[in-house]
Amino acid sequence: MPQPAQTYQPAQTSQPLPPVSVLGLGMMGTALATALLKAGHPLTVWNRSPSKTGPLVAQGARPADTPADAVAASPLVIVCFTTNDNVGETLATVDFTGKTLVNLTNGTPAQARTLATWAKKQGAAYIDGGIMAVPQMIATPAAYVLYSGDEQAYETHRPTLAALGGTKWVGTDPGRAALHDLALLTGMYGMLMGVAQAFALIRTENIPATEFADPLHNWLTAMLSGVVPGVAEAVDSGQHLTDVSSLAINQAAFPNFMDAFRDQGISSDLFAPMQKLLDRAVEEGHGADGLSRLVELLKLKQ
């Protein structure tokens, strides 16, 4: 079970802070680099488009001409690219001997494990990370980063990583951070799809979205606080029977949504798969179960 994100408080010391290199200066990479600069770390930066290093150089960062130069400059190398393909392509020929590579690029568990194997062959300790924040949240109490991989390297550099936000260790398997990251984002995207559909529906009667925002927010908050823990318990125990709202009841009610969307002139693309899943659940004899049963039905058949 992952531990809560912790805000690391390093001991007060007069020793200079260790240098860090950051490669990849999109919005998130720039936010990470800025946080490290503000924390007092000597910083080397590199980006495929050199112009993006300008604002950070103005704040005291050192620009590197090549990825190899950036890696050579610091014992801790933080990478934040668009995809993990970019990581492999950019760093393929770079010498990482004795370095710690922290990859904060969004990716899959399989990609993280592949990069960890590659990094080990290159002589580097590998830590994969999942950033649970938008750029504006970095270095605030609201931000935290999931980490997995080389635990010794994580503990060594944790005081530095704490400049970015709370730190949350999720295991020595390099893929665990990406797994947690994608699972959390899956929940977020599912929620946003429901919010988008709700606003699209309410606006068909010229009701402003801003007028509907408070009741929608309050309803979602109440449902999330009450539903998520119960679903988790049902999934882990395998006990899906419910006295709240059965799959059969939901299946019977769901056509009302489809009809209303059609009648109001909006697409049902986001919701149509749910109808199919409910139909299948009832057909397979799970009508008395709660919505938690759908977690089991999402497994792909081998």
PDB file of C-alpha atoms in Angstrom, residues 240-257 274-275 277-294 297:
ATOM      1  CA  HIS A 240     -20.289  -6.960  -4.797  1.00  0.00           C
ATOM      2  CA  LEU A 241     -23.867  -7.404  -3.553  1.00  0.00           C
ATOM      3  CA  THR A 242     -25.466  -4.039  -2.766  1.00  0.00           C
ATOM      4  CA  ASP A 243     -28.434  -2.530  -0.984  1.00  0.00           C
ATOM      5  CA  VAL A 244     -27.882   0.863  -2.608  1.00  0.00           C
ATOM      6  CA  SER A 245     -28.166   0.668  -6.402  1.00  0.00           C
ATOM      7  CA  SER A 246     -27.934  -2.621  -8.279  1.00  0.00           C
ATOM      8  CA  LEU A 247     -26.645  -3.160 -11.793  1.00  0.00           C
ATOM      9  CA  ALA A 248     -30.142  -4.229 -12.856  1.00  0.00           C
ATOM     10  CA  ILE A 249     -31.566  -0.908 -11.641  1.00  0.00           C
ATOM     11  CA  ASN A 250     -28.829   1.031 -13.403  1.00  0.00           C
ATOM     12  CA  GLN A 251     -29.353  -0.933 -16.611  1.00  0.00           C
ATOM     13  CA  ALA A 252     -33.077  -0.144 -16.556  1.00  0.00           C
ATOM     14  CA  ALA A 253     -32.462   3.570 -15.974  1.00  0.00           C
ATOM     15  CA  PHE A 254     -29.599   4.074 -18.387  1.00  0.00           C
ATOM     16  CA  PRO A 255     -31.698   4.333 -21.589  1.00  0.00           C
ATOM     17  CA  ASN A 256     -33.141   7.548 -20.124  1.00  0.00           C
ATOM     18  CA  PHE A 257     -29.716   9.126 -20.472  1.00  0.00           C
ATOM     19  CA  MET A 274     -21.424   2.175 -20.163  1.00  0.00           C
ATOM     20  CA  GLN A 275     -24.727   0.884 -21.497  1.00  0.00           C
ATOM     21  CA  LEU A 277     -21.129  -2.897 -19.943  1.00  0.00           C
ATOM     22  CA  LEU A 278     -24.325  -2.775 -17.871  1.00  0.00           C
ATOM     23  CA  ASP A 279     -26.120  -5.002 -20.384  1.00  0.00           C
ATOM     24  CA  ARG A 280     -23.303  -7.523 -20.242  1.00  0.00           C
ATOM     25  CA  ALA A 281     -23.234  -7.492 -16.438  1.00  0.00           C
ATOM     26  CA  VAL A 282     -26.926  -8.321 -16.190  1.00  0.00           C
ATOM     27  CA  GLU A 283     -26.728 -10.929 -18.961  1.00  0.00           C
ATOM     28  CA  GLU A 284     -23.935 -12.694 -17.042  1.00  0.00           C
ATOM     29  CA  GLY A 285     -26.049 -12.892 -13.893  1.00  0.00           C
ATOM     30  CA  HIS A 286     -24.684  -9.982 -11.886  1.00  0.00           C
ATOM     31  CA  GLY A 287     -27.877  -7.900 -11.778  1.00  0.00           C
ATOM     32  CA  ALA A 288     -28.057  -7.863  -7.967  1.00  0.00           C
ATOM     33  CA  ASP A 289     -24.474  -6.639  -7.613  1.00  0.00           C
ATOM     34  CA  GLY A 290     -23.388  -3.036  -7.246  1.00  0.00           C
ATOM     35  CA  LEU A 291     -21.410  -0.968  -9.691  1.00  0.00           C
ATOM     36  CA  SER A 292     -18.183  -2.287  -8.162  1.00  0.00           C
ATOM     37  CA  ARG A 293     -18.732  -5.489 -10.197  1.00  0.00           C
ATOM     38  CA  LEU A 294     -17.870  -3.512 -13.350  1.00  0.00           C
ATOM     39  CA  LEU A 297     -15.860  -7.008 -16.119  1.00  0.00           C
TER      40      LEU A 297
END
